[in-house]
Short mmCIF file of N, CA and C in Angstrom, two decimals:
data_model
loop_
_atom_site.label_atom_id
_atom_site.label_comp_id
_atom_site.label_asym_id
_atom_site.label_seq_id
_atom_site.Cartn_x
_atom_site.Cartn_y
_atom_site.Cartn_z
N UNK G 1 17.26 -93.08 61.02
CA UNK G 1 16.88 -93.78 60.26
C UNK G 1 15.62 -95.11 60.15
N UNK G 2 15.16 -95.42 61.40
CA UNK G 2 14.25 -95.52 62.53
C UNK G 2 12.77 -94.44 62.06
N UNK G 3 13.49 -93.37 62.26
CA UNK G 3 12.23 -92.08 61.86
C UNK G 3 11.49 -91.42 60.61
N UNK G 4 12.35 -92.06 59.17
CA UNK G 4 12.38 -91.10 58.25
C UNK G 4 11.49 -92.70 57.76
N UNK G 5 12.26 -94.19 58.08
CA UNK G 5 11.09 -95.12 57.21
C UNK G 5 9.27 -94.94 58.31
N UNK G 6 9.46 -94.29 59.40
CA UNK G 6 7.83 -94.50 60.69
C UNK G 6 7.09 -93.43 59.91
N UNK G 7 8.14 -92.12 59.51
CA UNK G 7 7.63 -91.58 59.31
C UNK G 7 6.94 -91.73 57.39
N UNK G 8 7.29 -92.03 56.52
CA UNK G 8 6.98 -92.57 55.33
C UNK G 8 6.05 -93.47 55.00
N UNK G 9 5.87 -93.99 56.52
CA UNK G 9 4.96 -94.87 56.43
C UNK G 9 3.40 -94.54 57.06
N UNK G 10 3.71 -93.53 58.11
CA UNK G 10 2.61 -92.82 57.90
C UNK G 10 1.81 -91.66 57.21
N UNK G 11 2.71 -91.04 56.37
CA UNK G 11 2.62 -90.25 55.70
C UNK G 11 1.81 -91.00 54.01
N UNK G 12 2.66 -91.96 54.23
CA UNK G 12 1.60 -93.82 52.47
C UNK G 12 0.09 -93.66 53.76
N UNK G 13 0.64 -94.15 54.86
CA UNK G 13 -1.22 -94.09 55.23
C UNK G 13 -2.27 -93.64 55.48
N UNK G 14 -1.71 -92.43 55.55
CA UNK G 14 -2.17 -91.62 55.56
C UNK G 14 -2.83 -90.13 54.00
N UNK G 15 -1.59 -90.69 53.39
CA UNK G 15 -2.82 -90.20 52.25
C UNK G 15 -3.59 -91.44 51.60
N UNK G 16 -3.78 -93.09 51.56
CA UNK G 16 -4.04 -94.05 51.23
C UNK G 16 -4.98 -93.24 51.95
N UNK G 17 -5.94 -93.08 53.13
CA UNK G 17 -7.13 -93.40 53.83
C UNK G 17 -7.68 -91.31 53.37
N UNK G 18 -6.68 -91.03 52.79
CA UNK G 18 -7.21 -89.68 51.93
C UNK G 18 -8.03 -89.84 50.46
N UNK G 19 -7.21 -90.79 50.32
CA UNK G 19 -7.87 -91.46 48.56
C UNK G 19 -9.19 -91.87 48.48
N UNK G 20 -8.92 -93.26 49.39
CA UNK G 20 -9.75 -93.58 49.89
C UNK G 20 -11.04 -93.03 50.32
N UNK G 21 -11.19 -91.63 51.19
CA UNK G 21 -12.47 -91.13 51.00
C UNK G 21 -13.03 -90.27 49.98
N UNK G 22 -11.99 -90.10 48.95
CA UNK G 22 -12.96 -89.64 47.77
C UNK G 22 -13.91 -89.82 46.94
N UNK G 23 -14.65 -89.27 46.76
CA UNK G 23 -16.61 -90.42 46.48
C UNK G 23 -16.17 -89.92 45.09
N UNK G 24 -16.24 -91.62 44.72
CA UNK G 24 -16.19 -91.50 43.28
C UNK G 24 -17.40 -90.43 42.07
N UNK G 25 -17.50 -90.02 40.97
CA UNK G 25 -18.15 -88.96 40.95
C UNK G 25 -18.83 -89.60 39.88
N UNK G 26 -20.40 -89.24 40.18
CA UNK G 26 -21.28 -89.56 39.13
C UNK G 26 -20.96 -88.99 38.08
N UNK G 27 -21.69 -90.26 37.11
CA UNK G 27 -21.57 -89.60 35.33
C UNK G 27 -22.69 -89.38 34.86
N UNK G 28 -22.42 -89.34 34.39
CA UNK G 28 -23.93 -88.83 32.93
C UNK G 28 -24.19 -88.94 32.04
N UNK G 29 -25.24 -88.91 31.18
CA UNK G 29 -25.46 -89.28 29.61
C UNK G 29 -24.45 -89.26 29.15
N UNK G 30 -23.45 -87.63 28.60
CA UNK G 30 -22.58 -87.30 27.83
C UNK G 30 -21.85 -88.26 28.28
N UNK G 31 -21.21 -89.30 29.34
CA UNK G 31 -20.09 -89.95 29.69
C UNK G 31 -20.29 -91.73 28.72
N UNK G 32 -21.84 -91.72 28.20
CA UNK G 32 -21.73 -93.07 28.89
C UNK G 32 -22.52 -93.19 26.80
N UNK G 33 -22.49 -91.40 25.93
CA UNK G 33 -22.46 -91.25 24.52
C UNK G 33 -21.55 -91.73 24.25
N UNK G 34 -20.55 -91.03 25.22
CA UNK G 34 -18.42 -91.01 24.26
C UNK G 34 -18.30 -92.22 24.62
N UNK G 35 -18.70 -92.99 25.75
CA UNK G 35 -18.15 -94.28 25.74
C UNK G 35 -18.63 -95.21 24.55
N UNK G 36 -20.14 -95.14 24.09
CA UNK G 36 -21.08 -96.32 23.61
C UNK G 36 -19.84 -95.77 21.71
N UNK G 37 -19.88 -94.10 22.43
CA UNK G 37 -19.75 -94.09 20.30
C UNK G 37 -17.61 -94.72 20.43
N UNK G 38 -16.61 -94.65 21.70
CA UNK G 38 -15.56 -95.21 21.63
C UNK G 38 -15.62 -97.20 21.38
N UNK G 39 -17.11 -97.61 22.02
CA UNK G 39 -17.16 -98.94 21.23
C UNK G 39 -17.37 -99.21 20.09
N UNK G 40 -17.78 -98.36 19.36
CA UNK G 40 -18.31 -98.25 17.87
C UNK G 40 -17.37 -98.31 17.09
N UNK G 41 -16.16 -97.48 17.66
CA UNK G 41 -14.67 -96.98 16.93
C UNK G 41 -13.81 -98.59 17.31
N UNK G 42 -13.71 -99.25 18.29
CA UNK G 42 -13.61 -100.61 18.77
C UNK G 42 -13.84 -102.09 17.53
N UNK G 43 -15.26 -101.39 17.68
CA UNK G 43 -16.13 -102.72 16.91
C UNK G 43 -15.31 -102.30 15.56
N UNK G 44 -15.17 -100.58 14.98
CA UNK G 44 -15.18 -100.93 13.48
C UNK G 44 -13.42 -101.28 13.32
N UNK G 45 -12.83 -101.14 14.37
CA UNK G 45 -11.22 -101.24 14.12
C UNK G 45 -10.81 -102.81 14.08
N UNK G 46 -11.57 -103.55 14.50
CA UNK G 46 -11.66 -105.32 14.71
C UNK G 46 -12.38 -105.63 13.83
N UNK G 47 -13.40 -105.36 13.04
CA UNK G 47 -14.27 -105.47 11.14
C UNK G 47 -13.27 -105.05 10.31
N UNK G 48 -12.53 -104.46 10.23
CA UNK G 48 -11.79 -103.80 9.71
C UNK G 48 -10.92 -105.34 9.25
N UNK G 49 -10.29 -105.58 10.01
CA UNK G 49 -9.16 -106.65 10.41
C UNK G 49 -9.45 -107.38 10.19
N UNK G 50 -11.27 -108.62 10.47
CA UNK G 50 -11.67 -109.54 10.73
C UNK G 50 -12.16 -110.07 9.37
N UNK G 51 -12.05 -108.82 8.93
CA UNK G 51 -13.01 -109.14 7.03
C UNK G 51 -11.77 -109.52 5.88
N UNK G 52 -10.88 -108.87 6.72
CA UNK G 52 -9.33 -109.04 5.57
C UNK G 52 -8.66 -110.15 6.18
N UNK G 53 -8.61 -111.08 7.49
CA UNK G 53 -8.17 -111.93 7.95
C UNK G 53 -7.55 -113.18 7.38
N UNK G 54 -6.54 -113.16 7.38
CA UNK G 54 -5.59 -114.12 6.70
C UNK G 54 -4.79 -115.43 7.81
N UNK G 55 -4.74 -114.66 8.80
CA UNK G 55 -3.75 -115.95 9.70
C UNK G 55 -2.50 -115.43 10.21
N UNK G 56 -2.32 -114.21 9.10
CA UNK G 56 -1.45 -113.58 10.21
C UNK G 56 -0.91 -113.99 11.05
N UNK G 57 0.65 -114.23 11.83
CA UNK G 57 0.47 -113.99 13.46
C UNK G 57 0.31 -112.23 13.86
N UNK G 58 0.94 -111.15 12.61
CA UNK G 58 0.87 -110.04 12.92
C UNK G 58 -0.64 -109.45 13.10
N UNK G 59 -1.33 -109.78 12.87
CA UNK G 59 -2.84 -109.82 12.55
C UNK G 59 -4.11 -110.35 13.63
N UNK G 60 -3.22 -111.89 13.81
CA UNK G 60 -3.87 -112.15 14.87
C UNK G 60 -3.37 -111.29 16.73
N UNK G 61 -2.24 -110.68 16.66
CA UNK G 61 -1.50 -110.24 17.73
C UNK G 61 -2.48 -108.36 17.90
N UNK G 62 -2.74 -108.16 16.70
CA UNK G 62 -3.65 -106.58 16.29
C UNK G 62 -4.97 -107.09 16.70
N UNK G 63 -4.66 -108.25 16.39
CA UNK G 63 -6.87 -108.45 16.65
C UNK G 63 -7.00 -108.54 17.70
N UNK G 64 -6.44 -110.12 18.73
CA UNK G 64 -5.81 -109.86 20.25
C UNK G 64 -6.61 -108.39 21.37
N UNK G 65 -5.54 -107.76 20.33
CA UNK G 65 -4.95 -105.79 21.38
C UNK G 65 -6.28 -105.24 21.21
N UNK G 66 -6.82 -105.33 20.20
CA UNK G 66 -7.67 -104.70 19.93
C UNK G 66 -9.53 -105.39 20.33
N UNK G 67 -9.59 -106.70 20.88
CA UNK G 67 -11.04 -106.93 21.37
C UNK G 67 -10.51 -107.14 22.80
N UNK G 68 -9.25 -107.09 23.74
CA UNK G 68 -8.97 -106.52 24.30
C UNK G 68 -9.69 -105.11 24.84
N UNK G 69 -9.36 -104.25 23.82
CA UNK G 69 -9.81 -102.85 24.29
C UNK G 69 -10.71 -102.80 24.18
N UNK G 70 -11.69 -103.24 23.26
CA UNK G 70 -13.26 -103.92 23.22
C UNK G 70 -13.52 -104.16 24.55
N UNK G 71 -13.24 -105.02 25.39
CA UNK G 71 -13.15 -105.57 26.19
C UNK G 71 -13.86 -104.90 27.61
N UNK G 72 -12.11 -103.79 27.96
CA UNK G 72 -12.20 -103.17 28.30
C UNK G 72 -13.16 -101.73 28.60
N UNK G 73 -13.14 -101.93 27.58
CA UNK G 73 -14.08 -100.44 27.04
C UNK G 73 -15.92 -100.37 27.64
N UNK G 74 -15.79 -102.06 26.65
CA UNK G 74 -17.43 -102.23 26.92
C UNK G 74 -17.85 -102.39 28.60
N UNK G 75 -16.15 -103.06 29.81
CA UNK G 75 -16.83 -102.68 31.23
C UNK G 75 -16.17 -101.27 31.91
N UNK G 76 -15.90 -100.15 31.30
CA UNK G 76 -16.07 -99.04 32.07
C UNK G 76 -17.70 -97.76 30.67
N UNK G 77 -17.71 -98.65 29.45
CA UNK G 77 -19.04 -98.15 30.17
C UNK G 77 -20.14 -98.56 30.67
N UNK G 78 -20.45 -100.05 30.61
CA UNK G 78 -21.12 -100.87 31.86
C UNK G 78 -20.82 -100.16 33.69
N UNK G 79 -20.15 -99.65 33.78
CA UNK G 79 -19.24 -99.03 35.48
C UNK G 79 -19.45 -97.41 35.32
N UNK G 80 -20.08 -96.49 33.90
CA UNK G 80 -20.48 -95.52 34.19
C UNK G 80 -21.60 -95.45 33.73
N UNK G 81 -21.77 -96.47 33.22
CA UNK G 81 -23.73 -96.44 33.21
C UNK G 81 -24.27 -96.50 34.64
N UNK G 82 -23.95 -97.66 34.97
CA UNK G 82 -23.98 -98.21 36.48
C UNK G 82 -23.87 -96.65 37.71
N UNK G 83 -22.73 -96.22 37.34
CA UNK G 83 -22.72 -94.99 38.56
C UNK G 83 -23.46 -94.22 38.13
N UNK G 84 -24.47 -93.43 36.82
CA UNK G 84 -25.19 -92.84 36.33
C UNK G 84 -26.91 -93.20 37.36
N UNK G 85 -26.82 -91.43 37.21
CA UNK G 85 -28.32 -91.29 37.71
C UNK G 85 -29.09 -91.70 36.85
N UNK G 86 -30.46 -92.18 37.16
CA UNK G 86 -30.85 -93.05 36.71
C UNK G 86 -31.24 -91.85 35.24
N UNK G 87 -31.89 -92.54 33.52
CA UNK G 87 -31.69 -91.60 32.18
C UNK G 87 -33.09 -90.97 32.47
N UNK G 88 -32.89 -89.54 31.96
CA UNK G 88 -34.76 -88.99 31.84
C UNK G 88 -34.94 -90.26 30.61
N UNK G 89 -36.09 -90.09 30.22
CA UNK G 89 -36.19 -90.44 28.51
C UNK G 89 -35.71 -89.67 27.83
N UNK G 90 -35.46 -88.65 27.22
CA UNK G 90 -34.99 -87.53 26.76
C UNK G 90 -33.01 -88.29 25.86
N UNK G 91 -32.65 -89.08 27.43
CA UNK G 91 -31.93 -89.59 26.95
C UNK G 91 -31.53 -90.66 27.21
N UNK G 92 -32.69 -91.21 27.46
CA UNK G 92 -32.72 -92.87 27.29
C UNK G 92 -32.68 -93.07 25.62
N UNK G 93 -33.72 -92.70 24.86
CA UNK G 93 -33.72 -92.58 23.76
C UNK G 93 -32.47 -91.62 23.06
N UNK G 94 -31.54 -90.84 23.94
CA UNK G 94 -29.94 -90.39 22.83
C UNK G 94 -29.28 -91.86 22.86
N UNK G 95 -29.03 -92.79 24.41
CA UNK G 95 -28.70 -94.03 24.43
C UNK G 95 -29.21 -94.60 23.56
N UNK G 96 -31.17 -95.62 23.30
CA UNK G 96 -31.06 -96.13 22.62
C UNK G 96 -31.12 -96.14 21.14
N UNK G 97 -30.66 -94.79 20.98
CA UNK G 97 -30.03 -94.38 19.35
C UNK G 97 -28.46 -95.34 18.81
N UNK G 98 -27.63 -94.89 19.89
CA UNK G 98 -26.49 -95.15 19.25
C UNK G 98 -26.30 -96.28 19.27
N UNK G 99 -27.52 -97.50 20.67
CA UNK G 99 -27.48 -98.77 20.89
C UNK G 99 -27.51 -99.65 20.07
N UNK G 100 -28.76 -98.50 18.78
CA UNK G 100 -29.49 -98.95 17.62
C UNK G 100 -28.68 -99.32 16.45
N UNK G 101 -27.93 -97.94 16.56
CA UNK G 101 -26.59 -98.02 15.06
C UNK G 101 -25.50 -98.87 15.34
N UNK G 102 -25.17 -99.05 16.55
CA UNK G 102 -24.58 -99.97 16.85
C UNK G 102 -24.82 -101.37 17.20
N UNK G 103 -25.84 -102.02 16.49
CA UNK G 103 -26.22 -103.19 16.43
C UNK G 103 -25.90 -104.19 15.11
N UNK G 104 -26.12 -103.18 14.43
CA UNK G 104 -25.95 -103.95 12.78
C UNK G 104 -24.28 -104.01 12.94
N UNK G 105 -23.53 -102.75 13.08
CA UNK G 105 -22.04 -103.22 12.99
C UNK G 105 -21.05 -104.44 14.40
N UNK G 106 -22.67 -104.97 15.35
CA UNK G 106 -21.72 -105.73 15.57
C UNK G 106 -22.25 -107.40 15.11
N UNK G 107 -23.20 -106.64 14.52
CA UNK G 107 -23.98 -108.50 13.81
C UNK G 107 -22.51 -108.55 13.02
N UNK G 108 -22.27 -107.48 11.40
CA UNK G 108 -21.28 -108.05 10.63
C UNK G 108 -20.74 -108.09 11.61
N UNK G 109 -19.71 -107.63 11.97
CA UNK G 109 -18.44 -108.14 12.83
C UNK G 109 -18.40 -109.91 13.26
N UNK G 110 -19.86 -110.16 14.00
CA UNK G 110 -19.71 -111.29 14.24
C UNK G 110 -20.04 -112.45 13.01
N UNK G 111 -20.79 -111.95 12.06
CA UNK G 111 -20.46 -112.21 10.78
C UNK G 111 -19.48 -112.66 9.91
N UNK G 112 -18.71 -112.41 10.12
CA UNK G 112 -17.60 -111.71 9.15
C UNK G 112 -16.19 -112.22 9.87
N UNK G 113 -16.50 -113.15 11.06
CA UNK G 113 -15.43 -114.09 12.46
C UNK G 113 -16.04 -115.12 11.61
N UNK G 114 -17.22 -115.84 11.90
CA UNK G 114 -17.59 -117.03 11.53
C UNK G 114 -17.34 -117.30 9.52
N UNK G 115 -17.36 -116.30 8.82
CA UNK G 115 -17.34 -116.67 7.24
C UNK G 115 -15.37 -116.68 7.44
N UNK G 116 -14.58 -116.81 8.20
CA UNK G 116 -13.70 -116.48 8.41
C UNK G 116 -13.00 -117.91 9.68
N UNK G 117 -14.04 -118.16 9.93
CA UNK G 117 -13.60 -119.89 11.32
C UNK G 117 -12.48 -120.50 10.64
N UNK G 118 -12.67 -121.25 10.02
CA UNK G 118 -11.31 -122.04 9.20
C UNK G 118 -10.23 -121.41 8.71
N UNK G 119 -9.80 -120.04 8.57
CA UNK G 119 -8.83 -119.38 9.04
C UNK G 119 -8.41 -119.30 10.28
N UNK G 120 -9.36 -119.61 11.16
CA UNK G 120 -8.69 -118.96 12.93
C UNK G 120 -8.21 -120.37 13.54
N UNK G 121 -8.99 -121.35 12.29
CA UNK G 121 -8.62 -122.96 12.54
C UNK G 121 -7.43 -123.14 12.54
N UNK G 122 -7.67 -122.60 10.72
CA UNK G 122 -6.06 -123.15 10.98
C UNK G 122 -4.65 -122.47 11.24
N UNK G 123 -5.13 -121.09 11.86
CA UNK G 123 -3.86 -120.76 12.75
C UNK G 123 -3.70 -121.33 14.64
N UNK G 124 -5.21 -121.82 14.92
CA UNK G 124 -4.93 -122.67 16.45
C UNK G 124 -5.82 -121.66 17.02
N UNK G 125 -6.30 -120.58 16.14
CA UNK G 125 -7.23 -119.94 17.58
C UNK G 125 -8.60 -119.96 17.61
N UNK G 126 -8.83 -121.66 17.17
CA UNK G 126 -10.66 -121.91 16.84
C UNK G 126 -10.97 -121.45 19.16
N UNK G 127 -10.36 -121.99 19.88
CA UNK G 127 -11.00 -121.74 21.64
C UNK G 127 -10.42 -120.43 22.11
N UNK G 128 -9.51 -119.85 21.62
CA UNK G 128 -8.99 -117.94 21.91
C UNK G 128 -10.33 -117.55 21.01
N UNK G 129 -10.98 -117.59 19.94
CA UNK G 129 -11.49 -116.51 19.57
C UNK G 129 -14.05 -117.13 20.66
N UNK G 130 -13.32 -118.27 20.07
CA UNK G 130 -14.19 -118.73 21.67
C UNK G 130 -14.42 -117.97 22.69
N UNK G 131 -13.89 -118.64 23.44
CA UNK G 131 -13.96 -117.41 24.56
C UNK G 131 -13.20 -116.27 24.43
N UNK G 132 -12.88 -115.28 24.06
CA UNK G 132 -13.38 -113.70 23.54
C UNK G 132 -14.94 -113.52 23.25
N UNK G 133 -15.15 -114.62 22.88
CA UNK G 133 -17.35 -114.80 22.16
C UNK G 133 -17.76 -114.42 23.59
N UNK G 134 -17.73 -115.11 24.44
CA UNK G 134 -18.23 -115.68 25.75
C UNK G 134 -18.29 -114.10 26.39
N UNK G 135 -16.73 -113.72 26.43
CA UNK G 135 -16.73 -112.44 27.24
C UNK G 135 -17.12 -112.20 27.11
N UNK G 136 -17.36 -111.27 25.67
CA UNK G 136 -17.68 -110.15 24.84
C UNK G 136 -19.27 -110.33 25.18
N UNK G 137 -19.90 -111.51 25.00
CA UNK G 137 -21.10 -111.75 25.49
C UNK G 137 -21.71 -111.54 26.88
N UNK G 138 -20.96 -111.99 27.86
CA UNK G 138 -20.98 -111.57 28.61
C UNK G 138 -20.99 -110.20 28.93
N UNK G 139 -19.97 -109.50 28.49
CA UNK G 139 -19.96 -108.10 29.42
C UNK G 139 -20.70 -107.73 28.25
N UNK G 140 -21.30 -107.67 27.16
CA UNK G 140 -21.96 -106.99 26.68
C UNK G 140 -23.59 -107.22 27.05
N UNK G 141 -24.21 -108.29 28.04
CA UNK G 141 -25.20 -108.59 28.94
C UNK G 141 -25.06 -107.62 29.50
N UNK G 142 -24.16 -107.31 30.77
CA UNK G 142 -23.40 -107.02 31.38
C UNK G 142 -24.23 -105.20 31.29
N UNK G 143 -23.13 -104.71 30.07
CA UNK G 143 -23.89 -103.52 30.03
C UNK G 143 -24.93 -103.43 29.48
N UNK G 144 -26.07 -104.62 28.86
CA UNK G 144 -27.71 -103.84 28.72
C UNK G 144 -28.35 -103.89 30.53
N UNK G 145 -27.85 -104.55 30.93
CA UNK G 145 -28.03 -104.90 32.04
C UNK G 145 -28.26 -103.50 32.72
N UNK G 146 -27.17 -102.65 32.82
CA UNK G 146 -26.63 -102.08 33.25
C UNK G 146 -27.69 -100.48 33.28
N UNK G 147 -27.48 -100.72 31.76
CA UNK G 147 -27.84 -99.53 31.04
C UNK G 147 -29.84 -99.95 31.88
N UNK G 148 -30.49 -101.73 31.24
CA UNK G 148 -32.00 -101.45 31.28
C UNK G 148 -33.00 -100.41 32.89
N UNK G 149 -31.52 -101.17 33.53
CA UNK G 149 -31.62 -100.87 35.25
C UNK G 149 -31.91 -98.44 35.49
N UNK G 150 -31.26 -97.96 34.74
CA UNK G 150 -31.07 -96.72 34.86
C UNK G 150 -31.52 -96.35 33.78
N UNK G 151 -32.41 -96.68 32.75
CA UNK G 151 -33.39 -96.27 32.09
C UNK G 151 -35.32 -97.00 32.24
N UNK G 152 -36.59 -95.51 31.77
CA UNK G 152 -37.35 -94.99 32.45
C UNK G 152 -37.94 -96.57 31.59
N UNK G 153 -38.69 -97.03 32.53
CA UNK G 153 -39.30 -98.86 32.10
C UNK G 153 -39.88 -98.94 30.50
N UNK G 154 -40.12 -97.75 30.37
CA UNK G 154 -41.48 -97.90 28.78
C UNK G 154 -39.80 -98.00 27.94
N UNK G 155 -38.82 -97.74 28.39
CA UNK G 155 -37.13 -97.29 27.71
C UNK G 155 -37.08 -98.89 27.51
N UNK G 156 -36.98 -99.58 28.48
CA UNK G 156 -36.63 -101.20 29.17
C UNK G 156 -36.35 -101.51 27.94
N UNK G 157 -38.15 -102.27 27.57
CA UNK G 157 -38.81 -103.00 26.85
C UNK G 157 -37.48 -102.80 25.25
N UNK G 158 -36.99 -101.37 25.23
CA UNK G 158 -36.64 -101.46 23.94
C UNK G 158 -35.71 -101.93 24.01
N UNK G 159 -34.61 -101.69 24.91
CA UNK G 159 -33.06 -101.94 24.58
C UNK G 159 -32.90 -103.77 24.99
N UNK G 160 -34.00 -104.45 26.23
CA UNK G 160 -34.15 -106.05 25.33
C UNK G 160 -34.21 -106.25 24.56
N UNK G 161 -35.49 -106.01 24.07
CA UNK G 161 -35.20 -106.32 22.39
C UNK G 161 -34.09 -106.53 21.19
N UNK G 162 -32.69 -105.27 22.23
CA UNK G 162 -31.64 -105.43 21.00
C UNK G 162 -31.09 -105.89 21.50
N UNK G 163 -30.85 -106.25 23.18
CA UNK G 163 -30.12 -107.43 23.82
C UNK G 163 -30.13 -108.32 22.58
N UNK G 164 -31.36 -109.23 22.44
CA UNK G 164 -32.14 -110.20 22.12
C UNK G 164 -31.11 -110.40 20.98
N UNK G 165 -31.52 -109.83 19.83
CA UNK G 165 -31.00 -109.70 18.63
C UNK G 165 -29.38 -109.44 19.02
N UNK G 166 -28.36 -109.14 19.71
CA UNK G 166 -26.77 -109.34 19.22
C UNK G 166 -27.00 -110.33 20.51
N UNK G 167 -27.73 -110.96 21.67
CA UNK G 167 -27.37 -111.92 22.75
C UNK G 167 -27.09 -112.85 21.12
N UNK G 168 -28.96 -113.34 19.91
CA UNK G 168 -28.64 -113.94 19.09
C UNK G 168 -27.24 -114.35 18.30
N UNK G 169 -26.87 -112.71 17.74
CA UNK G 169 -25.77 -113.19 16.34
C UNK G 169 -24.59 -113.86 17.64
N UNK G 170 -24.64 -113.48 18.72
CA UNK G 170 -22.88 -113.81 19.92
C UNK G 170 -23.11 -115.51 19.42
N UNK G 171 -24.72 -116.34 20.59
CA UNK G 171 -24.71 -117.14 19.83
C UNK G 171 -24.47 -118.13 18.83
N UNK G 172 -24.87 -117.81 17.62
CA UNK G 172 -24.71 -118.41 16.48
C UNK G 172 -22.92 -117.80 16.20
N UNK G 173 -22.24 -117.15 16.16
CA UNK G 173 -21.16 -117.08 15.97
C UNK G 173 -19.71 -117.83 16.64
N UNK G 174 -20.89 -118.10 18.62
CA UNK G 174 -20.01 -118.94 19.61
C UNK G 174 -20.49 -120.38 18.54
N UNK G 175 -21.00 -120.60 18.33
CA UNK G 175 -21.46 -121.93 18.06
C UNK G 175 -20.56 -122.47 16.59
N UNK G 176 -20.06 -121.78 15.52
CA UNK G 176 -19.23 -121.56 15.11
C UNK G 176 -17.81 -121.88 15.17
N UNK G 177 -17.68 -121.53 16.61
CA UNK G 177 -16.38 -121.95 16.79
C UNK G 177 -15.79 -122.76 17.68
#
């Protein structure tokens, strides 16, 4: 029995060493664009709920789940962006186009949440929404930082400008909660 246990432990340790030795694969612009598309879908789903939010507990659960999904997808996109090689100017323009089209959706979502602030307060969710908005702003800033580090310097200012616009919308929404 002791031989079986020590064999199992040896196999487990050797397989762990093999897994640790596998290098992380590099990501590319296609992965990042797909990630941004997923974020866009997440934002649309949350906006749909936020626009009609009436304090219903089931809506609250769905909203919380969708926000967690968005947080995870932003984190994944940041990781994929950081793991990518430096983007070419053409690739940076593709990403910029994607983020530019996403920015108004984010602003709309944040405005919809602010419009429902009293409904969230009635449901006792003000602090939860406030905390989620702070987390999303921080994660979004991390994504912009990773993106700006990977694009040519002449494109970084365009991303910084978009970041300022989105940060301003987050700041206003956070203040409402």
